[in-house]
Amino acid sequence: MTLLSFDDRDGFIWFNGKMVAWRDAKVHVLTHGLHYGSCVFEGVRVYNGKIFKLREHTERLINSGKLLGFDLPYSLEQLETATKETIAKQNIVNGYIRPVAWRGSEMMAVSAQRNKIHVAIASWEWPSYFSKEARERGLRLQMSKWARPAPNTIPTASKAAGLYMICTLSKHAAENEGFDDALMLDYRGFLAEATGANLFLIMDGKIHTPTPDCFLDGITRRTVMDLARARGIEVIERHIKPEELKNVQEVFLTGTAAEVTPIGQIGEQKFTVGSITKQLMVDYSLCVLQ
Ligand code: PMP
């Protein structure tokens, strides 16, 4: 299968305030963001031509930059307008938006006090993250050997590029052994999240989800917690040990890309795609269209 590489497509990318032809939206090899991980990004979805939770994603992008010690050179309103312009220019009806901000090239060492902050916003048509077949049977997750790091080792509340190094390692290891994704514990050994989505467990009709004190408190996570509560389902945030999985009836993941995705297996343990998961999949699919 030949891949349609992301650097070789038609269209336009918003790049530092201008619409640039897709293939010309380039950075130099000597870029601080590339060498030292000073880069933050977002993943946003477009449903039926409307951007879902644009305000929340834009605020998080700005905040992720602050957590890495830099201010984006555009206001919240400017970034929202730029995002809307990008999907209009690209004619995106159902798709994905990738805003990204990074330190440039003025200084190429650990210190980067004078580096310009660059911002780009790309978007493309993109209907689903996991395959329909995987979503129907429930994903198979492998336990990762990597742990989500402690909040005093890296800015864990940011959506920063460097935090994804262990996600790619975990996901590759899982895929190489026939799994769909990996589940990570945190630095204390509690259940944390998958490589790009938050974790929910159903035990005796109640939803339990790990406290996001060292990983991303997902926008989808918060939306789904509200949807569950609106249905009268109790949602409990707490530290959850992996041994507790034996008391779990249903498992699902949430994320901008993953939406609500059922889990059919974690390691050796199997789960069925149950009624609460199915209900929240429907509720979320309606919520994104509002
Ligand atoms: N955790 C990680 C590591 C992620 O990459 C994502 C996707 N952004 C999430 C959780 C879910 O966050 P959200 O619901 O805001 O997309």
Tab-separated table of C-alpha atoms and ligand atoms in Angstrom:
chain	number	residue	atom	x	y	z
A	1	MET	CA	0.000	0.000	0.000
A	2	THR	CA	1.389	3.387	-0.923
A	3	LEU	CA	0.825	6.013	1.738
A	4	LEU	CA	-0.294	9.480	0.832
A	5	SER	CA	2.496	11.218	2.728
A	6	PHE	CA	1.465	14.191	4.822
A	7	ASP	CA	4.091	16.450	3.257
A	8	ASP	CA	2.982	15.795	-0.302
A	9	ARG	CA	-0.648	16.790	-0.677
A	10	ASP	CA	-2.723	19.433	-2.374
A	11	GLY	CA	-4.327	22.213	-0.377
A	12	PHE	CA	-3.367	24.941	2.080
A	13	ILE	CA	-2.024	25.223	5.601
A	14	TRP	CA	-2.347	28.299	7.790
A	15	PHE	CA	1.265	29.103	8.679
A	16	ASN	CA	2.267	32.083	10.848
A	17	GLY	CA	-0.709	34.151	9.764
A	18	LYS	CA	-0.826	33.260	6.066
A	19	MET	CA	-2.356	30.550	3.915
A	20	VAL	CA	0.592	28.650	2.450
A	21	ALA	CA	0.479	25.985	-0.269
A	22	TRP	CA	0.502	22.592	1.526
A	23	ARG	CA	3.868	21.436	0.126
A	24	ASP	CA	5.546	24.758	1.041
A	25	ALA	CA	4.593	24.653	4.748
A	26	LYS	CA	8.117	23.663	5.824
A	27	VAL	CA	10.452	24.134	8.790
A	28	HIS	CA	14.246	24.241	8.743
A	29	VAL	CA	16.177	21.194	10.042
A	30	LEU	CA	17.707	23.445	12.713
A	31	THR	CA	14.516	24.068	14.610
A	32	HIS	CA	14.402	24.061	18.405
A	33	GLY	CA	11.012	22.323	18.425
A	34	LEU	CA	12.471	19.406	16.496
A	35	HIS	CA	15.703	18.989	18.475
A	36	TYR	CA	14.564	19.798	22.008
A	37	GLY	CA	10.864	18.931	21.954
A	38	SER	CA	9.679	22.528	22.448
A	39	CYS	CA	6.479	21.891	20.557
A	40	VAL	CA	2.808	21.651	21.511
A	41	PHE	CA	-0.166	20.667	19.411
A	42	GLU	CA	-3.880	19.942	19.329
A	43	GLY	CA	-6.201	17.499	17.639
A	44	VAL	CA	-9.639	18.853	16.815
A	45	ARG	CA	-12.557	17.310	14.914
A	46	VAL	CA	-14.941	18.739	12.373
A	47	TYR	CA	-18.382	17.168	12.150
A	48	ASN	CA	-20.781	18.251	9.399
A	49	GLY	CA	-18.681	21.342	8.743
A	50	LYS	CA	-18.722	22.454	12.409
A	51	ILE	CA	-15.670	22.466	14.667
A	52	PHE	CA	-16.336	20.539	17.884
A	53	LYS	CA	-15.183	22.296	21.098
A	54	LEU	CA	-12.958	24.776	19.253
A	55	ARG	CA	-12.788	27.084	22.283
A	56	GLU	CA	-11.604	24.312	24.633
A	57	HIS	CA	-8.972	23.054	22.186
A	58	THR	CA	-7.660	26.550	21.452
A	59	GLU	CA	-7.445	27.367	25.156
A	60	ARG	CA	-5.583	24.118	25.754
A	61	LEU	CA	-3.113	24.896	22.939
A	62	ILE	CA	-2.337	28.288	24.458
A	63	ASN	CA	-2.026	26.747	27.912
A	64	SER	CA	0.215	23.919	26.665
A	65	GLY	CA	2.580	26.583	25.308
A	66	LYS	CA	2.549	28.388	28.662
A	67	LEU	CA	3.381	25.110	30.416
A	68	LEU	CA	6.453	24.870	28.147
A	69	GLY	CA	7.338	28.471	28.969
A	70	PHE	CA	6.157	30.263	25.842
A	71	ASP	CA	3.277	32.469	24.753
A	72	LEU	CA	1.676	31.927	21.371
A	73	PRO	CA	1.972	35.137	19.318
A	74	TYR	CA	-1.768	35.092	18.486
A	75	SER	CA	-4.824	35.692	20.647
A	76	LEU	CA	-7.492	33.104	21.338
A	77	GLU	CA	-9.817	34.886	18.893
A	78	GLN	CA	-7.142	35.095	16.179
A	79	LEU	CA	-6.409	31.378	16.500
A	80	GLU	CA	-10.105	30.487	16.374
A	81	THR	CA	-10.594	32.623	13.257
A	82	ALA	CA	-7.510	31.053	11.656
A	83	THR	CA	-8.842	27.568	12.411
A	84	LYS	CA	-12.195	28.389	10.801
A	85	GLU	CA	-10.428	29.889	7.774
A	86	THR	CA	-8.340	26.759	7.403
A	87	ILE	CA	-11.280	24.358	7.234
A	88	ALA	CA	-13.151	26.703	4.902
A	89	LYS	CA	-10.151	26.897	2.569
A	90	GLN	CA	-9.791	23.109	2.683
A	91	ASN	CA	-13.553	22.469	2.321
A	92	ILE	CA	-13.541	20.128	5.295
A	93	VAL	CA	-16.930	18.647	6.146
A	94	ASN	CA	-15.889	15.704	8.329
A	95	GLY	CA	-12.269	15.877	9.278
A	96	TYR	CA	-9.450	16.594	11.635
A	97	ILE	CA	-7.551	19.770	12.468
A	98	ARG	CA	-3.971	19.813	13.693
A	99	PRO	CA	-2.819	23.127	15.209
A	100	VAL	CA	0.852	23.109	16.245
A	101	ALA	CA	3.176	25.658	17.879
A	102	TRP	CA	6.936	25.394	18.286
A	103	ARG	CA	10.139	27.270	19.026
A	104	GLY	CA	12.097	28.314	15.921
A	105	SER	CA	15.780	28.515	15.044
A	106	GLU	CA	17.242	31.743	16.507
A	107	MET	CA	19.046	29.835	19.261
A	108	MET	CA	19.971	26.173	18.913
A	109	ALA	CA	20.848	25.012	22.392
A	110	VAL	CA	18.909	24.138	25.511
A	111	SER	CA	18.354	27.822	26.167
A	112	ALA	CA	15.997	29.297	23.608
A	113	GLN	CA	15.004	32.576	25.239
A	114	ARG	CA	14.903	34.587	22.010
A	115	ASN	CA	13.382	32.003	19.668
A	116	LYS	CA	10.378	32.981	17.624
A	117	ILE	CA	7.226	30.967	18.311
A	118	HIS	CA	5.742	29.571	15.124
A	119	VAL	CA	2.162	28.407	14.682
A	120	ALA	CA	0.581	26.326	11.948
A	121	ILE	CA	-2.900	24.896	11.464
A	122	ALA	CA	-3.478	22.015	9.052
A	123	SER	CA	-6.696	20.134	8.352
A	124	TRP	CA	-7.766	17.142	6.328
A	125	GLU	CA	-10.755	14.900	5.686
A	126	TRP	CA	-10.633	12.026	8.147
A	127	PRO	CA	-13.665	10.000	9.092
A	128	SER	CA	-12.470	7.496	11.766
A	129	TYR	CA	-9.355	6.726	13.860
A	130	PHE	CA	-9.874	3.035	14.652
A	131	SER	CA	-11.368	0.767	11.968
A	132	LYS	CA	-15.116	0.074	12.032
A	133	GLU	CA	-14.382	-3.612	12.583
A	134	ALA	CA	-12.115	-2.857	15.603
A	135	ARG	CA	-14.755	-0.534	17.085
A	136	GLU	CA	-17.502	-3.143	16.770
A	137	ARG	CA	-15.588	-6.017	18.368
A	138	GLY	CA	-13.848	-3.779	20.911
A	139	LEU	CA	-10.153	-2.923	20.708
A	140	ARG	CA	-7.439	-5.207	21.993
A	141	LEU	CA	-5.054	-3.400	24.358
A	142	GLN	CA	-1.639	-4.585	25.449
A	143	MET	CA	-0.221	-3.405	28.774
A	144	SER	CA	2.666	-1.077	28.016
A	145	LYS	CA	6.033	-1.373	29.691
A	146	TRP	CA	6.160	2.449	29.761
A	147	ALA	CA	4.602	4.470	32.585
A	148	ARG	CA	3.046	7.930	32.428
A	149	PRO	CA	5.643	10.130	34.096
A	150	ALA	CA	5.284	12.058	37.342
A	151	PRO	CA	4.151	15.699	37.052
A	152	ASN	CA	7.486	16.897	38.451
A	153	THR	CA	9.420	15.181	35.641
A	154	ILE	CA	7.684	16.762	32.622
A	155	PRO	CA	4.691	19.139	32.171
A	156	THR	CA	2.128	16.324	32.093
A	157	ALA	CA	-0.896	18.634	31.728
A	158	SER	CA	0.372	19.966	28.395
A	159	LYS	CA	-0.275	18.369	25.032
A	160	ALA	CA	3.428	18.538	24.267
A	161	ALA	CA	5.210	16.590	21.534
A	162	GLY	CA	7.778	15.114	23.938
A	163	LEU	CA	5.114	13.320	25.939
A	164	TYR	CA	4.300	11.184	22.898
A	165	MET	CA	7.709	9.511	22.616
A	166	ILE	CA	6.627	6.715	24.982
A	167	CYS	CA	3.206	6.565	23.332
A	168	THR	CA	4.719	5.735	19.945
A	169	LEU	CA	7.023	3.140	21.554
A	170	SER	CA	4.052	1.585	23.388
A	171	LYS	CA	1.770	1.597	20.367
A	172	HIS	CA	4.402	0.092	18.064
A	173	ALA	CA	5.116	-2.682	20.584
A	174	ALA	CA	1.370	-3.416	20.835
A	175	GLU	CA	0.814	-3.385	17.070
A	176	ASN	CA	3.805	-5.641	16.493
A	177	GLU	CA	2.103	-8.251	18.664
A	178	GLY	CA	-1.322	-7.987	17.051
A	179	PHE	CA	-2.953	-5.549	19.501
A	180	ASP	CA	-4.680	-2.316	18.495
A	181	ASP	CA	-3.244	-0.049	21.163
A	182	ALA	CA	-1.483	-0.020	24.533
A	183	LEU	CA	-2.663	0.796	28.044
A	184	MET	CA	-0.230	2.620	30.276
A	185	LEU	CA	0.058	2.644	34.039
A	186	ASP	CA	1.298	5.779	35.769
A	187	TYR	CA	4.537	6.238	37.702
A	188	ARG	CA	2.808	4.941	40.869
A	189	GLY	CA	1.412	1.827	39.160
A	190	PHE	CA	-2.189	3.060	38.842
A	191	LEU	CA	-4.121	2.663	35.577
A	192	ALA	CA	-3.590	5.803	33.487
A	193	GLU	CA	-4.630	5.950	29.814
A	194	ALA	CA	-4.082	4.582	26.330
A	195	THR	CA	-1.534	6.144	23.964
A	196	GLY	CA	-3.932	8.834	22.760
A	197	ALA	CA	-7.166	8.399	24.692
A	198	ASN	CA	-8.550	8.327	28.252
A	199	LEU	CA	-9.779	5.218	30.055
A	200	PHE	CA	-13.232	4.424	31.520
A	201	LEU	CA	-14.220	1.285	33.432
A	202	ILE	CA	-17.715	0.112	34.322
A	203	MET	CA	-18.116	-1.750	37.595
A	204	ASP	CA	-21.610	-2.704	38.766
A	205	GLY	CA	-23.350	-0.008	36.746
A	206	LYS	CA	-21.038	2.813	37.838
A	207	ILE	CA	-18.322	4.454	35.780
A	208	HIS	CA	-14.833	4.675	37.233
A	209	THR	CA	-12.110	6.695	35.548
A	210	PRO	CA	-8.533	7.459	36.634
A	211	THR	CA	-7.891	10.880	38.190
A	212	PRO	CA	-6.003	12.897	35.548
A	213	ASP	CA	-3.186	14.086	37.811
A	214	CYS	CA	-0.310	13.019	35.529
A	215	PHE	CA	-1.897	12.764	32.069
A	216	LEU	CA	-4.202	14.747	29.825
A	217	ASP	CA	-7.665	15.520	31.231
A	218	GLY	CA	-9.240	15.005	27.815
A	219	ILE	CA	-11.915	17.285	26.431
A	220	THR	CA	-13.820	14.193	25.261
A	221	ARG	CA	-13.343	12.675	28.725
A	222	ARG	CA	-15.089	15.625	30.349
A	223	THR	CA	-17.846	15.620	27.707
A	224	VAL	CA	-18.528	11.907	28.217
A	225	MET	CA	-18.567	12.302	32.006
A	226	ASP	CA	-21.297	14.947	31.571
A	227	LEU	CA	-23.241	12.707	29.166
A	228	ALA	CA	-23.083	9.805	31.626
A	229	ARG	CA	-24.214	11.974	34.542
A	230	ALA	CA	-27.079	13.322	32.402
A	231	ARG	CA	-28.211	9.681	32.081
A	232	GLY	CA	-28.086	9.304	35.866
A	233	ILE	CA	-24.973	7.122	35.789
A	234	GLU	CA	-22.603	7.754	38.678
A	235	VAL	CA	-19.069	8.736	37.579
A	236	ILE	CA	-16.235	8.249	40.047
A	237	GLU	CA	-12.749	9.700	39.493
A	238	ARG	CA	-10.132	7.945	41.560
A	239	HIS	CA	-6.827	6.122	41.533
A	240	ILE	CA	-7.477	2.636	40.172
A	241	LYS	CA	-5.143	-0.333	40.544
A	242	PRO	CA	-4.691	-2.724	37.599
A	243	GLU	CA	-5.792	-5.657	39.834
A	244	GLU	CA	-9.254	-4.070	39.903
A	245	LEU	CA	-9.752	-4.920	36.225
A	246	LYS	CA	-11.041	-8.321	37.387
A	247	ASN	CA	-14.133	-6.535	38.791
A	248	VAL	CA	-14.809	-4.649	35.557
A	249	GLN	CA	-17.645	-5.485	33.136
A	250	GLU	CA	-17.100	-2.904	30.374
A	251	VAL	CA	-14.187	-0.753	29.261
A	252	PHE	CA	-14.026	2.101	26.791
A	253	LEU	CA	-11.667	4.840	25.684
A	254	THR	CA	-12.443	8.470	24.915
A	255	GLY	CA	-10.606	10.994	22.784
A	256	THR	CA	-11.073	13.512	20.023
A	257	ALA	CA	-9.824	10.931	17.544
A	258	ALA	CA	-11.031	7.798	19.369
A	259	GLU	CA	-14.465	9.305	20.249
A	260	VAL	CA	-16.050	6.605	22.476
A	261	THR	CA	-14.346	3.328	21.544
A	262	PRO	CA	-15.140	0.038	23.293
A	263	ILE	CA	-12.366	-2.219	24.576
A	264	GLY	CA	-12.735	-5.970	24.078
A	265	GLN	CA	-9.498	-7.120	25.660
A	266	ILE	CA	-6.717	-5.899	27.950
A	267	GLY	CA	-3.775	-8.282	28.015
A	268	GLU	CA	-5.372	-11.722	28.530
A	269	GLN	CA	-8.652	-10.453	29.983
A	270	LYS	CA	-11.708	-10.176	27.726
A	271	PHE	CA	-14.636	-7.763	27.997
A	272	THR	CA	-17.943	-7.570	26.146
A	273	VAL	CA	-19.172	-4.375	24.540
A	274	GLY	CA	-21.917	-3.616	27.053
A	275	SER	CA	-25.025	-1.469	27.236
A	276	ILE	CA	-23.493	1.567	29.015
A	277	THR	CA	-20.690	1.769	26.459
A	278	LYS	CA	-23.146	1.449	23.575
A	279	GLN	CA	-25.393	4.111	25.083
A	280	LEU	CA	-22.511	6.566	25.482
A	281	MET	CA	-21.275	5.875	21.943
A	282	VAL	CA	-24.707	6.946	20.673
A	283	ASP	CA	-24.940	9.911	23.055
A	284	TYR	CA	-21.501	11.152	22.010
A	285	SER	CA	-22.222	10.737	18.296
A	286	LEU	CA	-25.330	12.918	18.761
A	287	CYS	CA	-23.528	15.437	20.972
A	288	VAL	CA	-20.847	16.183	18.348
A	289	LEU	CA	-23.552	17.099	15.817
A	290	GLN	CA	-25.262	19.668	18.051
B	1	PMP	N1	-4.541	11.324	26.283
B	1	PMP	C1	-3.681	11.498	25.274
B	1	PMP	C2	-2.257	11.077	25.460
B	1	PMP	C3	-4.114	12.064	24.068
B	1	PMP	O1	-3.258	12.231	23.053
B	1	PMP	C4	-5.469	12.425	23.918
B	1	PMP	C5	-5.937	13.022	22.625
B	1	PMP	N2	-5.758	14.408	22.599
B	1	PMP	C6	-6.338	12.214	25.002
B	1	PMP	C7	-5.842	11.668	26.165
B	1	PMP	C8	-7.776	12.606	24.919
B	1	PMP	O2	-7.905	13.993	24.905
B	1	PMP	P1	-9.081	14.727	24.120
B	1	PMP	O3	-10.350	14.064	24.552
B	1	PMP	O4	-8.983	16.135	24.581
B	1	PMP	O5	-8.820	14.540	22.692
